[in-house]
Coordinates of C-alpha atoms and ligand atoms in Angstrom, one line a residue:
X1 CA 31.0 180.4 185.1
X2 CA 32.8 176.8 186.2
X3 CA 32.9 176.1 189.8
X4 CA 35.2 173.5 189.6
X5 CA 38.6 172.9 187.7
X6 CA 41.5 170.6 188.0
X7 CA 44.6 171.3 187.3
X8 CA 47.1 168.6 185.2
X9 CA 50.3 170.0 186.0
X10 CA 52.6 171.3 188.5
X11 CA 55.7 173.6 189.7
X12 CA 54.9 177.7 189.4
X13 CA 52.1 177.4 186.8
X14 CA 49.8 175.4 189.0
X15 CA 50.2 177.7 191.9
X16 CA 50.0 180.8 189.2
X17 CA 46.6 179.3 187.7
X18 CA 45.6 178.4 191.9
X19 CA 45.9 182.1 192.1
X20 CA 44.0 183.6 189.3
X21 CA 41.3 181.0 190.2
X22 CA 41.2 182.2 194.3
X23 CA 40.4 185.5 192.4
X24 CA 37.7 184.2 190.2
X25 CA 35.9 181.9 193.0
X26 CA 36.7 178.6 190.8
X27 CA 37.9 175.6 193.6
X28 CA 41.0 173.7 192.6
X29 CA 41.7 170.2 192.8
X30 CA 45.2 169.7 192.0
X31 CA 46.8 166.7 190.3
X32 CA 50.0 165.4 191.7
X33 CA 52.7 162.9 191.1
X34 CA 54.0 161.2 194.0
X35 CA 57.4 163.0 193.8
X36 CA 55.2 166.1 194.3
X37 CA 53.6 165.1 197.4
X38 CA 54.6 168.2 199.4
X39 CA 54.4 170.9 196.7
X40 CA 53.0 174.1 197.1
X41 CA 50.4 174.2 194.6
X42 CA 49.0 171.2 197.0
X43 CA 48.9 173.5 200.0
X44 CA 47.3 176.5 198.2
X45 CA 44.9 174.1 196.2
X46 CA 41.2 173.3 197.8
X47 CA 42.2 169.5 197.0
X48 CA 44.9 167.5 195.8
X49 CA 44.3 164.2 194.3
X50 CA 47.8 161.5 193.6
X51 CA 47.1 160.9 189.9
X52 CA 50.4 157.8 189.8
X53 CA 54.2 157.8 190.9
X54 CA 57.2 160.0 189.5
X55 CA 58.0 159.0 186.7
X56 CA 55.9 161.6 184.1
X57 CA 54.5 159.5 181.8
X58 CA 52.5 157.8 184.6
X59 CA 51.4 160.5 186.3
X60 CA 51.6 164.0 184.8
X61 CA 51.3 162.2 180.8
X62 CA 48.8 159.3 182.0
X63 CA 45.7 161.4 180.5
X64 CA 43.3 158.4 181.6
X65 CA 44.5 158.9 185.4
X66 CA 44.0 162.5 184.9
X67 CA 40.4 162.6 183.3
X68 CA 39.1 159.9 185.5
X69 CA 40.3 162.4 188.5
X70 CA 38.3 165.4 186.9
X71 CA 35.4 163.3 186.9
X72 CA 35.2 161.7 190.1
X73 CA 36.0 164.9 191.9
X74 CA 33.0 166.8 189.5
X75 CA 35.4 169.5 187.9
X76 CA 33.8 171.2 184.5
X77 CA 37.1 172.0 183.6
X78 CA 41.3 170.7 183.2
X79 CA 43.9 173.3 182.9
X80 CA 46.8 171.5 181.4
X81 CA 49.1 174.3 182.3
X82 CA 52.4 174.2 180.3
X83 CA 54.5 171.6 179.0
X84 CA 53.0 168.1 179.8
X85 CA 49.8 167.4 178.0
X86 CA 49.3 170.8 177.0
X87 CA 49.7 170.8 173.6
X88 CA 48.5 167.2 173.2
X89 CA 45.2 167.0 171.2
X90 CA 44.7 163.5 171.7
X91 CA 44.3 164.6 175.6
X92 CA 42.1 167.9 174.4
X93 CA 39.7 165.5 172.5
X94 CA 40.0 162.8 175.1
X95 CA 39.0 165.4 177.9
X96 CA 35.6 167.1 175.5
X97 CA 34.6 163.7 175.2
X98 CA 34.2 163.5 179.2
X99 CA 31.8 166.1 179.0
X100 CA 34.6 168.7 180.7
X101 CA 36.0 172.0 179.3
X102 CA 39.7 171.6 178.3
X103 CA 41.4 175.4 178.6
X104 CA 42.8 175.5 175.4
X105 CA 41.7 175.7 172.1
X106 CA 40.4 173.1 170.2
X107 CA 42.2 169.5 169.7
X108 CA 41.8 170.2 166.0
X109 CA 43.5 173.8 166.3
X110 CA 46.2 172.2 168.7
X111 CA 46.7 169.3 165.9
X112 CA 46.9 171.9 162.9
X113 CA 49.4 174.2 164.9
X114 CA 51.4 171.3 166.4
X115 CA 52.6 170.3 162.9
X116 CA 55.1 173.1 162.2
X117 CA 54.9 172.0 158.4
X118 CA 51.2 172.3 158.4
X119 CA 51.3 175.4 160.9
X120 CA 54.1 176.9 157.9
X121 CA 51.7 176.4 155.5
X122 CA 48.3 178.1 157.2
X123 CA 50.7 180.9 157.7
X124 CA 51.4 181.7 154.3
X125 CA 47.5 180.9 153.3
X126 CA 47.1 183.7 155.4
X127 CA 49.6 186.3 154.0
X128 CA 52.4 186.0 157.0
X129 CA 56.2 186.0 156.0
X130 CA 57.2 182.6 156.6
X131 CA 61.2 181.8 156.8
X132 CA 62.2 180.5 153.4
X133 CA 62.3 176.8 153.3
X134 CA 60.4 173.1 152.2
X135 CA 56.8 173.8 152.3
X136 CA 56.5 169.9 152.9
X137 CA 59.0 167.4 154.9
X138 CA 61.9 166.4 152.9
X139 CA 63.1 162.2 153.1
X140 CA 64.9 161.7 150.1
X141 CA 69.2 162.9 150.3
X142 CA 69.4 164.2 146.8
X143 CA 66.4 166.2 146.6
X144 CA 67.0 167.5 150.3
X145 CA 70.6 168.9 148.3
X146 CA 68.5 170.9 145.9
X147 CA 66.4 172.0 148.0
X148 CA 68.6 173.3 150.2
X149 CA 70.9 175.0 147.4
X150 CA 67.8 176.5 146.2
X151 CA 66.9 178.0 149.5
X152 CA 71.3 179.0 150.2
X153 CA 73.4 177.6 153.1
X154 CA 73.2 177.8 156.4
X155 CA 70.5 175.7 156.7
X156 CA 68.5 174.4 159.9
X157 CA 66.8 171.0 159.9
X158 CA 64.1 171.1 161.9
X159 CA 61.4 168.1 162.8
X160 CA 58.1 169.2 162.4
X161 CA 56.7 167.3 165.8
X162 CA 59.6 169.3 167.6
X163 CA 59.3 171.4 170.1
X164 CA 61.0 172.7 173.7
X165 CA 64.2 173.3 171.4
X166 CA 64.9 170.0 170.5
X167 CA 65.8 167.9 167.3
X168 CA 67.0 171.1 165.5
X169 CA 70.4 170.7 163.2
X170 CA 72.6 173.4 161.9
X171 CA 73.8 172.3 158.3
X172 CA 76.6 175.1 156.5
X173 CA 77.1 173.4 153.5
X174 CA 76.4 170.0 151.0
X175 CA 78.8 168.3 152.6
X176 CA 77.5 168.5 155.7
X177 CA 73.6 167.8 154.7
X178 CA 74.8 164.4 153.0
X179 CA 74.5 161.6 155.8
X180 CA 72.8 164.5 158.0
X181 CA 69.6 164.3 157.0
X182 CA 68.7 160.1 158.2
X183 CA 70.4 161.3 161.8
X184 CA 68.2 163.8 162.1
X185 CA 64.9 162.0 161.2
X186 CA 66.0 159.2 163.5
X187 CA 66.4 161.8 166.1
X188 CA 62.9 163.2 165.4
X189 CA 61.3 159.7 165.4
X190 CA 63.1 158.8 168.7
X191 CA 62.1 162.0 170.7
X192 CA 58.6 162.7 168.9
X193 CA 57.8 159.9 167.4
X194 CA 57.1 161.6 164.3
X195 CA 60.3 161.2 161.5
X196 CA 59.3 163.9 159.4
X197 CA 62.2 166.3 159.0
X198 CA 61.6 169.8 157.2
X199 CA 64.5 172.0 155.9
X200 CA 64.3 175.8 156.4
X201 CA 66.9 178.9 156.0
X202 CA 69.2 179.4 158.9
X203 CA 69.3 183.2 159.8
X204 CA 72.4 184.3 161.6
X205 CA 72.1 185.7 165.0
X206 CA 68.0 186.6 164.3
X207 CA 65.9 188.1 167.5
X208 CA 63.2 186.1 168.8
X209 CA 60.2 187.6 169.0
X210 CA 56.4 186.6 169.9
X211 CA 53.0 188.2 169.8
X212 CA 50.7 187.3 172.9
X213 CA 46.8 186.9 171.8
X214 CA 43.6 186.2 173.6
X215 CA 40.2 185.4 171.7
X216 CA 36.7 184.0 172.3
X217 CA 34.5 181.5 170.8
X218 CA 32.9 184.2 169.2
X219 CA 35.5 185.5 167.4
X220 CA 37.1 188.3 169.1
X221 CA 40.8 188.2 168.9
X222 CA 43.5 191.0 170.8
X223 CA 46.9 190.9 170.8
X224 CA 48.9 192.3 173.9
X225 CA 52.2 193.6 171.9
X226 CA 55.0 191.4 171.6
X227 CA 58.1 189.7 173.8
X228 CA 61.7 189.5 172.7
X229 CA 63.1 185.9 173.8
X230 CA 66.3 186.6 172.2
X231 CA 68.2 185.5 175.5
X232 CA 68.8 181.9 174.5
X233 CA 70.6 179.3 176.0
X234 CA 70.5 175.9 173.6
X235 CA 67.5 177.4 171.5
X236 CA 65.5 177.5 175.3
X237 CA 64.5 181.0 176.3
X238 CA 66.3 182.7 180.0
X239 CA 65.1 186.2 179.6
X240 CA 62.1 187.5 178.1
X241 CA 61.0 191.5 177.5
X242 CA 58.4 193.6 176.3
X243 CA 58.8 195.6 174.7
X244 CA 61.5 194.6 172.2
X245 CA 64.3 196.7 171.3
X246 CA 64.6 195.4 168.1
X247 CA 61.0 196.1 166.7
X248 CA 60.0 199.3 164.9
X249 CA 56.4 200.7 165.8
X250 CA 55.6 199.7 162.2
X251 CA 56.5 196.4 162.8
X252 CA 54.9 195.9 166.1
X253 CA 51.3 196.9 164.0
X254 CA 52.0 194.8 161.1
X255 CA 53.3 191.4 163.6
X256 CA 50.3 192.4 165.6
X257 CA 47.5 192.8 162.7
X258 CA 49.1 189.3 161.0
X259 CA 48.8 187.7 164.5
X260 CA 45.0 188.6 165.1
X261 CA 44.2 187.6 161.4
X262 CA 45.5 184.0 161.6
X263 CA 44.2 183.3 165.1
X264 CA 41.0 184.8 163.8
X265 CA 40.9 182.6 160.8
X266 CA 41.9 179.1 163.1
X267 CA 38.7 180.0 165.3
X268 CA 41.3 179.9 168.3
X269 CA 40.2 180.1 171.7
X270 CA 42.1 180.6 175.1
X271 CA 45.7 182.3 174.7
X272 CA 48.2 181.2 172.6
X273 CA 51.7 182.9 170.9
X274 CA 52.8 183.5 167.5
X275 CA 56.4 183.1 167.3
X276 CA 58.8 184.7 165.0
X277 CA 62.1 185.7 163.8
X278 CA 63.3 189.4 163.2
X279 CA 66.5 190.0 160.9
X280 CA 67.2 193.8 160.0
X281 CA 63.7 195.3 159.8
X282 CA 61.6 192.0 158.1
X283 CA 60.0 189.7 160.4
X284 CA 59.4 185.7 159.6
X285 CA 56.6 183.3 161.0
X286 CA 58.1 180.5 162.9
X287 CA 55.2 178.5 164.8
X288 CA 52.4 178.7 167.3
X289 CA 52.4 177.8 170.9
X290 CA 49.1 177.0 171.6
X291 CA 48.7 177.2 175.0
X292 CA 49.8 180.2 178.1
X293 CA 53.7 180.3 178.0
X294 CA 56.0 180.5 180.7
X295 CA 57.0 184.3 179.9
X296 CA 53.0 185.3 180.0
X297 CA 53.6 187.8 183.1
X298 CA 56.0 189.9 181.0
X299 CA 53.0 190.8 178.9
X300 CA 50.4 191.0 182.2
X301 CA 52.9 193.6 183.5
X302 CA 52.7 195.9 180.4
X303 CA 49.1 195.3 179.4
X304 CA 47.7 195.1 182.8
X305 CA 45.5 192.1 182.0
X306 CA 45.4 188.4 183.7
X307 CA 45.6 186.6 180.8
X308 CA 45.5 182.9 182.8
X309 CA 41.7 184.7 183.4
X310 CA 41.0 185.6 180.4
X311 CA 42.0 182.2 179.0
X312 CA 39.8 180.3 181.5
X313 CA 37.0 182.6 180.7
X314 CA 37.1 182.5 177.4
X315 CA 37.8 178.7 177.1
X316 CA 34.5 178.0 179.2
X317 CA 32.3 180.1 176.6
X318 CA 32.9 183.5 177.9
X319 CA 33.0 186.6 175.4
X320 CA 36.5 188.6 175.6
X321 CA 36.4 191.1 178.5
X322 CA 38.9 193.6 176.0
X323 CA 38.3 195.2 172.6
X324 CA 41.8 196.1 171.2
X325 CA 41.1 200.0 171.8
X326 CA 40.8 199.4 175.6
X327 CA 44.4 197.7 175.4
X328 CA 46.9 200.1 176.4
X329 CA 50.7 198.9 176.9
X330 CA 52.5 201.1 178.9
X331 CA 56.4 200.8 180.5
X332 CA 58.6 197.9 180.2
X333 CA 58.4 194.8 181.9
X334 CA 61.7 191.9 182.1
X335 CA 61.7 188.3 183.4
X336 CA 64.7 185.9 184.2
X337 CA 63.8 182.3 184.8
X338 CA 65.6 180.8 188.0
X339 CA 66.6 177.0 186.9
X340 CA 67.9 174.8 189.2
X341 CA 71.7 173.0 187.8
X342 CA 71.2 170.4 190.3
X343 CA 68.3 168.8 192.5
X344 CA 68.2 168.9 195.7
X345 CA 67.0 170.5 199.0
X346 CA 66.7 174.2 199.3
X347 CA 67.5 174.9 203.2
X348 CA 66.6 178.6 202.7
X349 CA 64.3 180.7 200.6
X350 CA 63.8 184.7 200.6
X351 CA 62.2 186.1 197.2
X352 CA 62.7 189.0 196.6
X353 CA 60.6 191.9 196.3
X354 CA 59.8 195.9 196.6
X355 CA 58.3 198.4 193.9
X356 CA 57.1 196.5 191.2
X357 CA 58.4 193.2 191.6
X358 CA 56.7 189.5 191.0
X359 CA 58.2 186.4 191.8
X360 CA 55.9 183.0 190.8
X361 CA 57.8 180.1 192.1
X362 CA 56.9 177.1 194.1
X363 CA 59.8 177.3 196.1
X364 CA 59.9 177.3 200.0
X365 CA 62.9 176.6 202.7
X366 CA 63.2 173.4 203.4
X367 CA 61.3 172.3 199.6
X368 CA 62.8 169.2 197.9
X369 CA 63.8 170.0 193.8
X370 CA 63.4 167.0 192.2
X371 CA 65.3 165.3 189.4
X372 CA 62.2 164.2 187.6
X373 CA 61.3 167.7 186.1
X374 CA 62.1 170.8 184.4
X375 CA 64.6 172.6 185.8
X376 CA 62.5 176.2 186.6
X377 CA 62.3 176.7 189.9
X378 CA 61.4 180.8 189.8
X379 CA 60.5 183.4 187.9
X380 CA 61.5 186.6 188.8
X381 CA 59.4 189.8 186.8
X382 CA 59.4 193.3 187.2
X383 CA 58.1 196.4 185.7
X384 CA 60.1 199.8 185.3
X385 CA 58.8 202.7 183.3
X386 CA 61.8 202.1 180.8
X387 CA 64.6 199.6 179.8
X388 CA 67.0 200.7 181.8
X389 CA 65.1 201.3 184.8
X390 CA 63.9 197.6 184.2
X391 CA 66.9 196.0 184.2
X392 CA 68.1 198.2 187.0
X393 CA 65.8 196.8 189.4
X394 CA 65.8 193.5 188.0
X395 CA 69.8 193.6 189.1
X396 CA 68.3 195.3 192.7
X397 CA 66.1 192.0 192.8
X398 CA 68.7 189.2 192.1
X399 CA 71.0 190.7 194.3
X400 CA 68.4 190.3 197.1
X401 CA 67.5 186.8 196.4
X402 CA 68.3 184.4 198.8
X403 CA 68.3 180.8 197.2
X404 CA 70.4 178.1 199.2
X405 CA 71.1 174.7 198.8
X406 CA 70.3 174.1 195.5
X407 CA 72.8 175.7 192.9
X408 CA 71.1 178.1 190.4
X409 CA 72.0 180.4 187.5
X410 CA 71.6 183.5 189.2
X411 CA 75.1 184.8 189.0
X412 CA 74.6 184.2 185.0
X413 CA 71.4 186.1 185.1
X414 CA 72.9 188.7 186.6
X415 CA 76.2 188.1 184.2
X416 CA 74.1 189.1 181.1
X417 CA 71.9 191.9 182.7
X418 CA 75.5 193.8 182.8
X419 CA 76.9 193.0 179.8
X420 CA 77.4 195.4 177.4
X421 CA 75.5 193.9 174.4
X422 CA 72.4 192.9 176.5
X423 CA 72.5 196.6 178.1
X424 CA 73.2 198.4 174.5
X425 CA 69.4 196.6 173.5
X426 CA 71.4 195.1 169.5
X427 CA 71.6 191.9 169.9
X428 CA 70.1 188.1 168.5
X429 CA 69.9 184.6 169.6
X430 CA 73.7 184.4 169.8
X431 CA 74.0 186.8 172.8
X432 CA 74.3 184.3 175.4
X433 CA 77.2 182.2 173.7
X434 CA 78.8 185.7 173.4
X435 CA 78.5 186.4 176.7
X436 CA 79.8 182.4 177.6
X437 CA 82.9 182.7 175.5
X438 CA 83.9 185.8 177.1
X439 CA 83.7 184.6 180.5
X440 CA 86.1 181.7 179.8
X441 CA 88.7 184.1 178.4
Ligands
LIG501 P1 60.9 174.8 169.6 O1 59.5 174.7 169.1 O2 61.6 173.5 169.7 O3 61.1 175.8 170.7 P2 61.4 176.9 167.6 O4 61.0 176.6 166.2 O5 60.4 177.7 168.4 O6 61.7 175.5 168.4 O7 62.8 177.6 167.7 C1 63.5 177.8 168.9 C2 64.7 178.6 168.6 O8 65.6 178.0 167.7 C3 64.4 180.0 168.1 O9 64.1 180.9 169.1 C4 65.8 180.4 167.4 O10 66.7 180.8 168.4 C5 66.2 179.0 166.8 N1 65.8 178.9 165.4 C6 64.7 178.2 165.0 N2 64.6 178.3 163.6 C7 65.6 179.0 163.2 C8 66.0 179.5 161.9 N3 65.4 179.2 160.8 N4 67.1 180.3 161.9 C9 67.8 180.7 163.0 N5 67.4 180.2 164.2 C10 66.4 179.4 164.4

């Protein structure tokens, strides 16, 4: 077991994987930007080291400042956390040739599933529906035409470096696609650095849907049912449930039994995501998030299992604690992520709680938000023994949350939680724009 770890990253995840490690006996060093000086993951840490100033790629993306930390402060192990270096396998390889344990899977596996073409491809090597589409990235205008009228308008162009929702492109006709396709490769070489564009079909109003897995070095792979993301706001995820209402038993076996076989056959370790799209009762591969996600606790509620443990366990050599039979997923857990719409200072802070409610935050009165991150600032989780009891409290929750000086989107959290069409369970991605255009009217 590792004594030792540091943690590369910051906001709720670094005091959610502080937590899990308290439990374990693992110290924490944690690594901080200057901006972050009086975070809480600082105070609950062992030790906090200043790895370089605000701005990201100095501090949070400056893998040399990060590693040389690890080192000097004798951690076995980095836990990049979400977002950040994460999913970078440059930093993975970087960090294994230290000598120290990144938790994660391999750099390999992260490079191979970071390449949504690539990732496309193992997908349909190993029997998973895949959304029609290119199989390989698409440059020249004319061919991208008939390409795209073999696979039938809508399309979506998507980059295959992309990621966090961004550099995607809606196309409804030929039209449209002329001219289109140069923007959107510019786009993808400016945000990712990677130009390679990839056309795929664009299904209307689909459900999101992702299978959480855990595996070993040795080969053990579980699955711990699914989450519907459907709740989307700019192709970025608000609310996040298990289970989904839009997934048949029979589906939830096959999605699960396709996810265990491919992370099986990457030799994945650590926990990671399979993401898909659900139209009518057919389900379609979309990528891999190699790494914990922010939704994870939706899936700890219903499973009952700490998967940040499990992944740091299994990521230092550790055999899976779980054999599929012992997973059981019982009632229905819900999560709305808090974002802030503006920095600032929040003068007071009072989570909420009661039966069977989680908050992981970072927040605390008096706390500075600052302008040089992500905008989540909580996430609130709770379990019920159904859907509607579920959302019920989650409503009971909201309404008690006391979040002041900072402006949230609580009041559009709690918006959608009585809506109609989120209540009714039949909905897709286009829920929230739904929901929007109603407002205004
Ligand atoms: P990212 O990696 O940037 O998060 P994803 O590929 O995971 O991007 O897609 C994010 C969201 O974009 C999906 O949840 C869905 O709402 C939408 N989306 C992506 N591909 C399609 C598609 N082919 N048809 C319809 N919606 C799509």
């Amino acid at each position: 077991m590792i004594k030792k770890l540091l943690i590369a990253n910051r906001g709720e995840i670094a005091v959610r994987i502080i937590r899990t490690c308290k439990e374990l006996g693992i110290e924490t060093i944690v690594a901080y930007s200057e901006a972050d000086k009086d975070s809480l993951s600082l105070r609950f840490a062992d030790k906090s080291v200043c790895i370089g100033p605000a701005n990201s790629k100095e501090s949070y993306l400056n893998s040399r400042n990060i590693i040389t930390a690890a080192a000097l402060e004798g951690c076995e192990a980095i836990h990049p956390g979400v977002g950040f270096l994460a999913e970078n396998p440059g930093f993975a390889r970087e960090v294994e040739e230290a000598g120290i344990i990144f938790i994660g899977p391999k750099a390999e596996v992260i490079e191979l599933l970071g390449d949504k073409v690539k990732a496309k491809q193992t997908a349909i090597k190993n029997k998973i529906p895949v959304i029609p589409g290119t199989k390989d990235p698409v440059d020249d205008e004319d061919q991208a035409v008939e390409q795209a009228k073999e696979i039938g308008f809508p399309i979506i162009i998507k980059a295959a470096a992309g990621g966090g929702g961004k550099g995607m492109r809606i196309v409804r006709n030929e039209k449209e696609l002329k001219g289109i396709l140069k923007i959107a490769s510019h786009e993808a070489e400016t945000a990712f650095s990677d130009g390679r564009v990839y056309l795929e079909k664009y299904l209307e109003n689909p459900r999101h849907v992702e299978v959480q897995i855990l595996a070993d070095e040795k080969g053990n792979v579980v699955h711990l049912g699914e989450r519907d993301c459907s709740v989307q706001q700019n192709h970025q995820k608000l609310i996040e449930e298990s289970p989904s209402s839009g997934v048949t038993p029979e589906m939830r076996k096959a999605m699960g039994e396709d996810a265990v076989r491919l992370f099986k056959n990457l030799g994945y370790r650590g926990a990671g995501t399979i993401e898909f799209l659900v139209q009518d009762k057919n389900y379609y591969f979309m990528e891999v998030n190699a790494r914990v996600q922010v939704e994870h606790p939706v899936s700890e509620c219903i499973s009952g299992v700490d998967i940040i443990k499990e992944q740091i366990l299994t990521c230092s050599g550790d055999a899976l604690n779980i054999e599929q039979k012992d997973i059981s997923l019982h009632g229905y857990a819900i999560e709305c992520r808090i974002n802030a719409k503006t920095p600032g200072e929040v003068t007071l802070y009072l989570p909420p709680g009661g039966f069977n409610v989680r908050v992981d935050s970072f927040l605390y009165s008096g706390c500075k938000v600052s302008p040089f991150y992500d905008a989540l600032l909580a996430k609130v989780i709770v379990f019920g023994d159904n859907r509607l009891e579920g959302i019920k409290r989650m409503q009971r929750a909201l309404d008690e949350f006391i979040l002041e000086g900072v402006e949230t989107n609580i009041s559009l959290q709690k918006s959608i939680l009585a809506h109609p069409l989120f209540r009714k369970g039949k909905f897709g991605t286009d829920v929230l724009s739904h929901i929007i255009k109603e407002e205004k009217n």
